[in-house]
Amino acid sequence: MRTIKMGIVGLGRLGKRHAENIAFRVPNAELLAVCSIKQDEVDEAQKNWGIKYAYTNYKEMLENEELDAIFIASSSTEHCKQIELALEAGYHVFSEKPLGITKEEVDYITNIIEKHNDKKFMLGFMRRFDPSYLYAKKKLDDGDIGKPMYIRCYSIDPVSAVEGAIAFAEKSGGLYLDMMIHDLDLARWFLNSEAKTVFAVGDNYLYPEFGEHDDIDNGAAMIQFENGAVASFFAGRTSVHGYHIETEIIGTKGTLRIGTIPEKNLVTVFNENGAVRECHEGFLERFENAYLNELQEFVNCVLEDRKTPVGAFDGLKATEIGYACKQSLITNQLVML
Ligand SMILES: NC(=O)c1ccc[n+]([C@@H]2O[C@H](COP(=O)([O-])OP(=O)(O)OC[C@H]3O[C@@H](n4cnc5c(N)ncnc54)[C@H](O)[C@@H]3O)[C@@H](O)[C@H]2O)c1
């Protein structure tokens, strides 16, 4: 059985989970190298998981000729240059979203990725690999709800994670590019269409600290797509009940809803608060299967020499909408794409 030997850069909140998935949960994948600028993260991964190579310098990892592919899960500010370096060193690349945090970066790296089309490149829009979203997409494509007219997406991080989000704000690209981007991508995917006009509003309702990085703690956007469908989005950092991810698609013959109540599982707790359905606590829990499935798909694409289902173009398009949202927020004007 051929295996894809991978090196991962970034061992933080999400990188650590990806690293574990590569090391232990995906057949045909092998975690041969880990890299982080934090020595303690690298030491811990190497010791706990028995990883052969460990680096605190990314360029040194790229010199390891035993590797087939690089998985990028570092801070968003690093993605663009790390993708370029990995492709130029001859590796297949999986990168966490976003492609970059400025429009120039995203345009630039999209061209570089297209230039290296002999290598596989996949972007981490993992919601497309979540079993419920896949199920809904099939129903939509099969025409079960007719023609989609409206899509509504909520993505609200738990307030319990807000300190981390504030610390991350400087390098995140802001609420629209960091958080809402997943829903912007989902809307393109579900509607098979591109955004046409964008209007966005939002503010720092609870945490002015986000304002120090030109960011907001909660924001919304309304978008019309080229096929006439309308979409409304809400993203935030202050959900008190848990990690709230919800999507609704209204069609001419029916409606699909995913995650109406972001329930943790099938258990109802009856207590002094009534009949309680507990909620997911964060992205690692809610999208556990999606992270695994997207990695498996990337490995399969490399092994079978197939085109990856989520590429640079998707990153570029979602980023363009995210920028339009940011621009609309600042100018309070409708933005035409
Ligand atoms: N798809 C999703 O659901 C999802 C969820 C969370 C985060 N993300 C994305 O994943 C990425 C990582 O997020 P996180 O929350 O794990 O961040 P984090 O800050 O917890 O971790 C960042 C990691 O990158 C390492 N790093 C930073 N610069 C580096 C460099 N130059 N060389 C080597 N290592 C470097 C850090 O040492 C750390 O290990 C971000 O781009 C974020 O947007 C995606």
mmCIF file of C-alpha atoms and ligand atoms in Angstrom:
data_model
loop_
_atom_site.group_PDB
_atom_site.id
_atom_site.type_symbol
_atom_site.label_atom_id
_atom_site.label_comp_id
_atom_site.label_asym_id
_atom_site.label_seq_id
_atom_site.Cartn_x
_atom_site.Cartn_y
_atom_site.Cartn_z
ATOM 1 C CA MET A 1 0.000 0.000 0.000
ATOM 2 C CA ARG A 2 1.478 3.347 -1.028
ATOM 3 C CA THR A 3 1.451 6.036 1.659
ATOM 4 C CA ILE A 4 1.716 9.794 1.335
ATOM 5 C CA LYS A 5 4.449 11.058 3.616
ATOM 6 C CA MET A 6 3.466 14.390 5.051
ATOM 7 C CA GLY A 7 5.063 17.218 6.963
ATOM 8 C CA ILE A 8 2.834 19.632 8.870
ATOM 9 C CA VAL A 9 3.583 23.241 9.752
ATOM 10 C CA GLY A 10 1.572 24.700 12.651
ATOM 11 C CA LEU A 11 0.745 22.744 15.778
ATOM 12 C CA GLY A 12 -1.670 25.152 17.431
ATOM 13 C CA ARG A 13 -5.412 24.807 18.194
ATOM 14 C CA LEU A 14 -6.227 23.233 14.847
ATOM 15 C CA GLY A 15 -2.814 22.074 13.585
ATOM 16 C CA LYS A 16 -2.494 19.642 16.451
ATOM 17 C CA ARG A 17 -5.761 17.957 15.454
ATOM 18 C CA HIS A 18 -4.746 17.791 11.790
ATOM 19 C CA ALA A 19 -1.395 16.316 12.845
ATOM 20 C CA GLU A 20 -3.121 13.617 14.901
ATOM 21 C CA ASN A 21 -5.430 12.839 11.988
ATOM 22 C CA ILE A 22 -2.489 12.450 9.605
ATOM 23 C CA ALA A 23 -0.532 10.372 12.100
ATOM 24 C CA PHE A 24 -3.252 8.032 13.303
ATOM 25 C CA ARG A 25 -6.583 8.289 11.514
ATOM 26 C CA VAL A 26 -6.132 8.360 7.768
ATOM 27 C CA PRO A 27 -5.076 5.225 5.916
ATOM 28 C CA ASN A 28 -2.363 5.919 3.313
ATOM 29 C CA ALA A 29 -1.106 8.987 5.225
ATOM 30 C CA GLU A 30 2.010 9.114 7.335
ATOM 31 C CA LEU A 31 3.164 12.013 9.494
ATOM 32 C CA LEU A 32 6.877 12.078 8.901
ATOM 33 C CA ALA A 33 7.680 15.641 10.031
ATOM 34 C CA VAL A 34 6.283 18.382 12.255
ATOM 35 C CA CYS A 35 7.202 22.070 12.282
ATOM 36 C CA SER A 36 6.331 25.003 14.491
ATOM 37 C CA ILE A 37 8.165 28.103 15.602
ATOM 38 C CA LYS A 38 7.323 26.998 19.152
ATOM 39 C CA GLN A 39 9.960 24.532 20.304
ATOM 40 C CA ASP A 40 7.718 23.082 23.040
ATOM 41 C CA GLU A 41 4.999 22.160 20.498
ATOM 42 C CA VAL A 42 7.516 20.420 18.270
ATOM 43 C CA ASP A 43 9.112 18.555 21.202
ATOM 44 C CA GLU A 44 5.725 17.440 22.520
ATOM 45 C CA ALA A 45 4.571 16.137 19.117
ATOM 46 C CA GLN A 46 7.813 14.310 18.492
ATOM 47 C CA LYS A 47 7.873 12.739 21.940
ATOM 48 C CA ASN A 48 4.196 11.823 22.240
ATOM 49 C CA TRP A 49 3.641 10.587 18.704
ATOM 50 C CA GLY A 50 7.109 9.291 17.793
ATOM 51 C CA ILE A 51 7.482 11.571 14.748
ATOM 52 C CA LYS A 52 10.733 11.012 12.850
ATOM 53 C CA TYR A 53 11.607 14.631 12.015
ATOM 54 C CA ALA A 54 10.912 17.862 13.900
ATOM 55 C CA TYR A 55 11.727 21.418 12.839
ATOM 56 C CA THR A 56 11.397 24.963 14.095
ATOM 57 C CA ASN A 57 12.428 26.276 10.682
ATOM 58 C CA TYR A 58 9.941 25.706 7.841
ATOM 59 C CA LYS A 59 12.513 26.004 5.048
ATOM 60 C CA GLU A 60 14.551 23.231 6.650
ATOM 61 C CA MET A 61 11.521 20.935 6.608
ATOM 62 C CA LEU A 62 11.127 21.614 2.882
ATOM 63 C CA GLU A 63 14.621 20.221 2.311
ATOM 64 C CA ASN A 64 13.532 16.785 3.531
ATOM 65 C CA GLU A 65 13.379 14.719 0.359
ATOM 66 C CA GLU A 66 11.456 11.880 2.003
ATOM 67 C CA LEU A 67 8.288 14.031 2.052
ATOM 68 C CA ASP A 68 5.522 13.958 -0.574
ATOM 69 C CA ALA A 69 3.175 16.642 0.742
ATOM 70 C CA ILE A 70 3.044 19.616 3.102
ATOM 71 C CA PHE A 71 0.063 20.412 5.314
ATOM 72 C CA ILE A 72 -0.128 24.087 6.294
ATOM 73 C CA ALA A 73 -1.929 24.879 9.544
ATOM 74 C CA SER A 74 0.115 27.866 10.648
ATOM 75 C CA SER A 75 -1.201 31.379 11.324
ATOM 76 C CA SER A 76 -3.150 32.909 8.427
ATOM 77 C CA THR A 77 -0.412 35.500 7.823
ATOM 78 C CA GLU A 78 2.017 32.687 6.905
ATOM 79 C CA HIS A 79 -0.101 30.729 4.407
ATOM 80 C CA CYS A 80 0.707 32.634 1.219
ATOM 81 C CA LYS A 81 4.477 32.426 1.482
ATOM 82 C CA GLN A 82 4.458 28.896 2.887
ATOM 83 C CA ILE A 83 2.234 27.634 0.027
ATOM 84 C CA GLU A 84 4.578 29.208 -2.526
ATOM 85 C CA LEU A 85 7.711 27.774 -0.911
ATOM 86 C CA ALA A 86 6.216 24.277 -0.670
ATOM 87 C CA LEU A 87 5.016 24.239 -4.290
ATOM 88 C CA GLU A 88 8.342 25.542 -5.536
ATOM 89 C CA ALA A 89 10.116 22.834 -3.552
ATOM 90 C CA GLY A 90 7.994 20.289 -5.471
ATOM 91 C CA TYR A 91 5.403 19.212 -2.870
ATOM 92 C CA HIS A 92 1.669 18.654 -3.009
ATOM 93 C CA VAL A 93 0.037 21.121 -0.604
ATOM 94 C CA PHE A 94 -2.990 21.202 1.660
ATOM 95 C CA SER A 95 -3.503 24.603 3.264
ATOM 96 C CA GLU A 96 -5.888 25.706 5.944
ATOM 97 C CA LYS A 97 -8.007 28.660 4.925
ATOM 98 C CA PRO A 98 -7.513 31.523 4.140
ATOM 99 C CA LEU A 99 -5.191 31.637 1.135
ATOM 100 C CA GLY A 100 -3.849 34.938 2.398
ATOM 101 C CA ILE A 101 -4.947 37.915 4.416
ATOM 102 C CA THR A 102 -4.639 40.685 1.836
ATOM 103 C CA LYS A 103 -6.233 40.824 -1.582
ATOM 104 C CA GLU A 104 -2.800 41.179 -3.211
ATOM 105 C CA GLU A 105 -1.581 38.029 -1.441
ATOM 106 C CA VAL A 106 -4.602 36.022 -2.541
ATOM 107 C CA ASP A 107 -4.336 37.158 -6.194
ATOM 108 C CA TYR A 108 -0.624 36.423 -6.152
ATOM 109 C CA ILE A 109 -0.860 32.954 -4.620
ATOM 110 C CA THR A 110 -3.748 31.936 -6.880
ATOM 111 C CA ASN A 111 -1.478 32.547 -9.877
ATOM 112 C CA ILE A 112 1.373 30.622 -8.277
ATOM 113 C CA ILE A 113 -0.921 27.654 -7.530
ATOM 114 C CA GLU A 114 -2.224 27.665 -11.102
ATOM 115 C CA LYS A 115 1.367 27.707 -12.368
ATOM 116 C CA HIS A 116 2.114 24.571 -10.351
ATOM 117 C CA ASN A 117 -0.871 22.583 -11.581
ATOM 118 C CA ASP A 118 1.246 19.420 -11.810
ATOM 119 C CA LYS A 119 1.004 19.394 -7.982
ATOM 120 C CA LYS A 120 -2.193 18.889 -5.988
ATOM 121 C CA PHE A 121 -3.403 21.865 -3.990
ATOM 122 C CA MET A 122 -6.377 21.758 -1.650
ATOM 123 C CA LEU A 123 -7.831 24.432 0.633
ATOM 124 C CA GLY A 124 -9.394 23.656 4.010
ATOM 125 C CA PHE A 125 -13.051 24.539 3.449
ATOM 126 C CA MET A 126 -13.912 21.515 5.560
ATOM 127 C CA ARG A 127 -17.635 22.166 5.856
ATOM 128 C CA ARG A 128 -17.997 20.754 2.335
ATOM 129 C CA PHE A 129 -16.903 17.417 3.852
ATOM 130 C CA ASP A 130 -19.257 17.443 6.838
ATOM 131 C CA PRO A 131 -21.724 14.554 6.451
ATOM 132 C CA SER A 132 -24.805 16.758 7.061
ATOM 133 C CA TYR A 133 -23.717 19.409 4.568
ATOM 134 C CA LEU A 134 -22.925 16.702 2.001
ATOM 135 C CA TYR A 135 -26.365 15.170 2.554
ATOM 136 C CA ALA A 136 -28.044 18.547 2.070
ATOM 137 C CA LYS A 137 -25.970 19.291 -1.040
ATOM 138 C CA LYS A 138 -27.061 16.014 -2.629
ATOM 139 C CA LYS A 139 -30.721 16.780 -1.920
ATOM 140 C CA LEU A 140 -30.318 20.221 -3.432
ATOM 141 C CA ASP A 141 -28.525 18.897 -6.525
ATOM 142 C CA ASP A 142 -31.190 16.177 -6.901
ATOM 143 C CA GLY A 143 -33.824 18.936 -7.035
ATOM 144 C CA ASP A 144 -35.568 17.854 -3.824
ATOM 145 C CA ILE A 145 -36.310 21.451 -2.775
ATOM 146 C CA GLY A 146 -36.594 22.887 -6.259
ATOM 147 C CA LYS A 147 -34.659 25.993 -7.174
ATOM 148 C CA PRO A 148 -32.832 27.604 -4.218
ATOM 149 C CA MET A 149 -34.063 31.167 -3.623
ATOM 150 C CA TYR A 150 -32.581 32.021 -0.237
ATOM 151 C CA ILE A 151 -29.771 30.830 2.003
ATOM 152 C CA ARG A 152 -29.216 31.878 5.608
ATOM 153 C CA CYS A 153 -25.994 31.082 7.459
ATOM 154 C CA TYR A 154 -25.029 31.622 11.103
ATOM 155 C CA SER A 155 -21.522 31.003 12.439
ATOM 156 C CA ILE A 156 -21.083 32.149 16.009
ATOM 157 C CA ASP A 157 -18.108 31.184 18.140
ATOM 158 C CA PRO A 158 -18.674 30.521 21.828
ATOM 159 C CA VAL A 159 -17.972 33.506 24.053
ATOM 160 C CA SER A 160 -15.873 31.155 26.192
ATOM 161 C CA ALA A 161 -13.286 31.276 23.363
ATOM 162 C CA VAL A 162 -13.336 35.050 22.964
ATOM 163 C CA GLU A 163 -9.987 35.712 24.685
ATOM 164 C CA GLY A 164 -8.310 33.427 22.145
ATOM 165 C CA ALA A 165 -10.144 35.157 19.291
ATOM 166 C CA ILE A 166 -8.940 38.559 20.537
ATOM 167 C CA ALA A 167 -5.353 37.286 20.773
ATOM 168 C CA PHE A 168 -5.715 35.808 17.257
ATOM 169 C CA ALA A 169 -7.353 38.963 15.781
ATOM 170 C CA GLU A 170 -4.113 40.606 14.693
ATOM 171 C CA LYS A 171 -3.307 37.647 12.415
ATOM 172 C CA SER A 172 -6.807 36.462 11.487
ATOM 173 C CA GLY A 173 -7.762 38.800 8.627
ATOM 174 C CA GLY A 174 -10.928 39.855 10.498
ATOM 175 C CA LEU A 175 -14.391 38.397 11.089
ATOM 176 C CA TYR A 176 -15.410 38.193 7.432
ATOM 177 C CA LEU A 177 -12.209 36.539 6.182
ATOM 178 C CA ASP A 178 -11.580 34.400 9.227
ATOM 179 C CA MET A 179 -15.050 33.273 10.270
ATOM 180 C CA MET A 180 -17.712 34.131 7.708
ATOM 181 C CA ILE A 181 -15.535 32.851 4.873
ATOM 182 C CA HIS A 182 -16.726 29.290 5.529
ATOM 183 C CA ASP A 183 -20.336 30.331 4.955
ATOM 184 C CA LEU A 184 -19.404 32.466 1.944
ATOM 185 C CA ASP A 185 -17.858 29.356 0.444
ATOM 186 C CA LEU A 186 -20.845 27.190 1.404
ATOM 187 C CA ALA A 187 -23.243 29.617 -0.262
ATOM 188 C CA ARG A 188 -21.234 29.501 -3.530
ATOM 189 C CA TRP A 189 -21.154 25.708 -3.289
ATOM 190 C CA PHE A 190 -24.841 25.247 -2.534
ATOM 191 C CA LEU A 191 -26.036 27.822 -5.049
ATOM 192 C CA ASN A 192 -23.550 26.989 -7.826
ATOM 193 C CA SER A 193 -23.289 30.697 -8.413
ATOM 194 C CA GLU A 194 -21.066 33.683 -7.698
ATOM 195 C CA ALA A 195 -21.842 36.719 -5.568
ATOM 196 C CA LYS A 196 -23.000 39.876 -7.346
ATOM 197 C CA THR A 197 -23.818 42.536 -4.756
ATOM 198 C CA VAL A 198 -22.816 42.747 -1.096
ATOM 199 C CA PHE A 199 -23.954 44.829 1.848
ATOM 200 C CA ALA A 200 -22.423 44.309 5.288
ATOM 201 C CA VAL A 201 -22.927 45.765 8.736
ATOM 202 C CA GLY A 202 -21.523 45.009 12.181
ATOM 203 C CA ASP A 203 -19.892 46.423 15.278
ATOM 204 C CA ASN A 204 -18.062 45.707 18.491
ATOM 205 C CA TYR A 205 -21.079 45.123 20.692
ATOM 206 C CA LEU A 206 -19.208 43.592 23.628
ATOM 207 C CA TYR A 207 -15.469 43.526 22.944
ATOM 208 C CA PRO A 208 -13.926 46.830 21.762
ATOM 209 C CA GLU A 209 -10.558 45.017 21.815
ATOM 210 C CA PHE A 210 -11.357 43.694 18.316
ATOM 211 C CA GLY A 211 -11.497 47.324 17.151
ATOM 212 C CA GLU A 212 -7.769 47.690 17.872
ATOM 213 C CA HIS A 213 -7.223 45.350 14.915
ATOM 214 C CA ASP A 214 -9.904 46.982 12.704
ATOM 215 C CA ASP A 215 -12.114 44.018 13.472
ATOM 216 C CA ILE A 216 -15.630 43.557 14.879
ATOM 217 C CA ASP A 217 -17.081 41.033 17.311
ATOM 218 C CA ASN A 218 -20.346 40.445 15.415
ATOM 219 C CA GLY A 219 -21.329 41.213 11.854
ATOM 220 C CA ALA A 220 -23.827 40.456 9.125
ATOM 221 C CA ALA A 221 -23.964 40.544 5.355
ATOM 222 C CA MET A 222 -26.632 40.344 2.716
ATOM 223 C CA ILE A 223 -25.593 39.151 -0.708
ATOM 224 C CA GLN A 224 -27.328 38.683 -4.009
ATOM 225 C CA PHE A 225 -25.937 35.966 -6.271
ATOM 226 C CA GLU A 226 -25.729 36.019 -10.051
ATOM 227 C CA ASN A 227 -28.478 33.382 -10.313
ATOM 228 C CA GLY A 228 -30.835 35.701 -8.400
ATOM 229 C CA ALA A 229 -30.690 33.840 -5.072
ATOM 230 C CA VAL A 230 -30.357 35.945 -1.938
ATOM 231 C CA ALA A 231 -28.157 35.074 1.019
ATOM 232 C CA SER A 232 -27.915 36.461 4.525
ATOM 233 C CA PHE A 233 -25.071 35.756 6.901
ATOM 234 C CA PHE A 234 -24.368 36.368 10.551
ATOM 235 C CA ALA A 235 -20.976 35.682 12.135
ATOM 236 C CA GLY A 236 -19.875 36.456 15.655
ATOM 237 C CA ARG A 237 -17.709 35.708 18.648
ATOM 238 C CA THR A 238 -20.185 35.909 21.501
ATOM 239 C CA SER A 239 -22.528 32.922 21.543
ATOM 240 C CA VAL A 240 -23.412 32.103 25.146
ATOM 241 C CA HIS A 241 -24.852 28.635 24.521
ATOM 242 C CA GLY A 242 -21.971 27.091 22.530
ATOM 243 C CA TYR A 243 -20.639 26.938 18.975
ATOM 244 C CA HIS A 244 -23.595 27.886 16.813
ATOM 245 C CA ILE A 245 -23.377 26.774 13.194
ATOM 246 C CA GLU A 246 -26.655 26.836 11.306
ATOM 247 C CA THR A 247 -27.632 26.922 7.646
ATOM 248 C CA GLU A 248 -31.003 27.132 5.939
ATOM 249 C CA ILE A 249 -31.754 26.916 2.230
ATOM 250 C CA ILE A 250 -35.231 27.829 1.034
ATOM 251 C CA GLY A 251 -36.155 26.491 -2.379
ATOM 252 C CA THR A 252 -39.192 26.741 -4.617
ATOM 253 C CA LYS A 253 -40.379 23.287 -3.445
ATOM 254 C CA GLY A 254 -39.038 22.973 0.100
ATOM 255 C CA THR A 255 -36.505 23.952 2.723
ATOM 256 C CA LEU A 256 -33.354 22.358 4.096
ATOM 257 C CA ARG A 257 -31.980 23.195 7.518
ATOM 258 C CA ILE A 258 -28.662 22.026 8.908
ATOM 259 C CA GLY A 259 -27.967 22.386 12.615
ATOM 260 C CA THR A 260 -31.090 24.353 13.587
ATOM 261 C CA ILE A 261 -30.132 23.688 17.192
ATOM 262 C CA PRO A 262 -26.384 23.008 17.309
ATOM 263 C CA GLU A 263 -26.924 19.894 19.423
ATOM 264 C CA LYS A 264 -23.927 18.117 20.856
ATOM 265 C CA ASN A 265 -25.595 14.684 20.646
ATOM 266 C CA LEU A 266 -28.968 12.959 21.134
ATOM 267 C CA VAL A 267 -29.041 13.388 24.924
ATOM 268 C CA THR A 268 -31.651 15.605 26.590
ATOM 269 C CA VAL A 269 -30.805 16.610 30.165
ATOM 270 C CA PHE A 270 -33.835 17.226 32.386
ATOM 271 C CA ASN A 271 -32.831 19.486 35.275
ATOM 272 C CA GLU A 272 -33.695 22.737 37.067
ATOM 273 C CA ASN A 273 -33.349 24.565 33.704
ATOM 274 C CA GLY A 274 -35.957 22.364 32.039
ATOM 275 C CA ALA A 275 -35.317 19.924 29.171
ATOM 276 C CA VAL A 276 -31.828 20.872 28.026
ATOM 277 C CA ARG A 277 -30.166 19.947 24.711
ATOM 278 C CA GLU A 278 -26.485 20.719 25.175
ATOM 279 C CA CYS A 279 -24.589 22.358 22.275
ATOM 280 C CA HIS A 280 -21.248 21.828 20.558
ATOM 281 C CA GLU A 281 -18.426 23.619 22.327
ATOM 282 C CA GLY A 282 -16.217 24.430 19.341
ATOM 283 C CA PHE A 283 -15.080 23.691 15.805
ATOM 284 C CA LEU A 284 -12.954 20.685 16.758
ATOM 285 C CA GLU A 285 -16.022 18.949 18.134
ATOM 286 C CA ARG A 286 -18.585 20.034 15.527
ATOM 287 C CA PHE A 287 -16.400 19.353 12.498
ATOM 288 C CA GLU A 288 -14.443 16.342 13.756
ATOM 289 C CA ASN A 289 -15.541 14.180 10.810
ATOM 290 C CA ALA A 290 -15.174 16.973 8.276
ATOM 291 C CA TYR A 291 -11.481 17.503 9.152
ATOM 292 C CA LEU A 292 -10.893 13.794 8.767
ATOM 293 C CA ASN A 293 -12.837 13.504 5.501
ATOM 294 C CA GLU A 294 -11.112 16.471 3.836
ATOM 295 C CA LEU A 295 -7.694 15.025 4.677
ATOM 296 C CA GLN A 296 -8.687 11.606 3.346
ATOM 297 C CA GLU A 297 -9.892 13.255 0.137
ATOM 298 C CA PHE A 298 -6.611 15.145 -0.296
ATOM 299 C CA VAL A 299 -4.600 11.946 0.189
ATOM 300 C CA ASN A 300 -6.845 10.096 -2.283
ATOM 301 C CA CYS A 301 -6.447 12.887 -4.855
ATOM 302 C CA VAL A 302 -2.656 12.625 -4.603
ATOM 303 C CA LEU A 303 -2.700 8.825 -4.804
ATOM 304 C CA GLU A 304 -5.208 8.646 -7.643
ATOM 305 C CA ASP A 305 -3.902 11.729 -9.470
ATOM 306 C CA ARG A 306 -7.334 13.394 -9.290
ATOM 307 C CA LYS A 307 -8.208 17.092 -9.214
ATOM 308 C CA THR A 308 -8.895 18.259 -5.663
ATOM 309 C CA PRO A 309 -12.513 19.305 -5.058
ATOM 310 C CA VAL A 310 -11.620 22.612 -3.333
ATOM 311 C CA GLY A 311 -8.864 24.645 -4.902
ATOM 312 C CA ALA A 312 -7.313 28.074 -5.215
ATOM 313 C CA PHE A 313 -10.237 29.411 -7.291
ATOM 314 C CA ASP A 314 -12.656 28.665 -4.432
ATOM 315 C CA GLY A 315 -10.320 30.402 -1.991
ATOM 316 C CA LEU A 316 -10.031 33.389 -4.305
ATOM 317 C CA LYS A 317 -13.785 33.714 -4.842
ATOM 318 C CA ALA A 318 -14.676 33.377 -1.147
ATOM 319 C CA THR A 319 -11.941 35.873 -0.274
ATOM 320 C CA GLU A 320 -13.237 38.373 -2.833
ATOM 321 C CA ILE A 321 -16.651 38.231 -1.163
ATOM 322 C CA GLY A 322 -15.035 38.574 2.274
ATOM 323 C CA TYR A 323 -13.212 41.690 1.082
ATOM 324 C CA ALA A 324 -16.372 43.116 -0.401
ATOM 325 C CA CYS A 325 -18.035 42.599 3.000
ATOM 326 C CA LYS A 326 -15.180 44.428 4.730
ATOM 327 C CA GLN A 327 -15.369 47.264 2.213
ATOM 328 C CA SER A 328 -19.126 47.544 2.602
ATOM 329 C CA LEU A 329 -18.801 47.566 6.395
ATOM 330 C CA ILE A 330 -16.302 50.429 6.261
ATOM 331 C CA THR A 331 -18.098 52.524 3.617
ATOM 332 C CA ASN A 332 -21.683 51.605 4.541
ATOM 333 C CA GLN A 333 -22.286 51.218 0.798
ATOM 334 C CA LEU A 334 -23.469 48.417 -1.443
ATOM 335 C CA VAL A 335 -20.474 46.777 -3.125
ATOM 336 C CA MET A 336 -20.772 45.351 -6.644
ATOM 337 C CA LEU A 337 -18.500 42.413 -7.474
HETATM 338 N N1 LIG B 1 -11.085 25.301 9.037
HETATM 339 C C1 LIG B 1 -11.387 25.652 10.269
HETATM 340 O O1 LIG B 1 -12.425 25.324 10.800
HETATM 341 C C2 LIG B 1 -10.406 26.451 11.060
HETATM 342 C C3 LIG B 1 -10.589 26.584 12.451
HETATM 343 C C4 LIG B 1 -9.603 27.256 13.160
HETATM 344 C C5 LIG B 1 -8.501 27.782 12.529
HETATM 345 N N2 LIG B 1 -8.383 27.649 11.182
HETATM 346 C C6 LIG B 1 -7.209 28.183 10.480
HETATM 347 O O2 LIG B 1 -6.082 27.386 10.840
HETATM 348 C C7 LIG B 1 -4.920 28.192 10.988
HETATM 349 C C8 LIG B 1 -4.319 27.927 12.354
HETATM 350 O O3 LIG B 1 -5.233 28.334 13.338
HETATM 351 P P1 LIG B 1 -4.994 27.971 14.880
HETATM 352 O O4 LIG B 1 -6.211 28.396 15.576
HETATM 353 O O5 LIG B 1 -4.521 26.579 15.018
HETATM 354 O O6 LIG B 1 -3.781 28.986 15.209
HETATM 355 P P2 LIG B 1 -2.765 28.946 16.422
HETATM 356 O O7 LIG B 1 -2.323 30.346 16.615
HETATM 357 O O8 LIG B 1 -3.314 28.178 17.565
HETATM 358 O O9 LIG B 1 -1.527 28.092 15.842
HETATM 359 C C9 LIG B 1 -0.664 28.593 14.864
HETATM 360 C C10 LIG B 1 0.503 27.616 14.737
HETATM 361 O O10 LIG B 1 1.343 28.031 13.658
HETATM 362 C C11 LIG B 1 2.697 28.080 14.106
HETATM 363 N N3 LIG B 1 3.407 29.061 13.286
HETATM 364 C C12 LIG B 1 3.085 30.367 13.085
HETATM 365 N N4 LIG B 1 3.979 30.937 12.247
HETATM 366 C C13 LIG B 1 4.857 29.952 11.908
HETATM 367 C C14 LIG B 1 5.988 29.915 11.066
HETATM 368 N N5 LIG B 1 6.405 31.003 10.390
HETATM 369 N N6 LIG B 1 6.661 28.759 10.937
HETATM 370 C C15 LIG B 1 6.260 27.640 11.610
HETATM 371 N N7 LIG B 1 5.181 27.617 12.423
HETATM 372 C C16 LIG B 1 4.489 28.768 12.571
HETATM 373 C C17 LIG B 1 2.594 28.446 15.571
HETATM 374 O O11 LIG B 1 3.777 28.139 16.250
HETATM 375 C C18 LIG B 1 1.414 27.557 15.971
HETATM 376 O O12 LIG B 1 1.857 26.236 16.152
HETATM 377 C C19 LIG B 1 -5.371 29.631 10.758
HETATM 378 O O13 LIG B 1 -5.023 30.024 9.472
HETATM 379 C C20 LIG B 1 -6.893 29.601 10.896
HETATM 380 O O14 LIG B 1 -7.537 30.524 10.037
HETATM 381 C C21 LIG B 1 -9.300 26.990 10.442
#
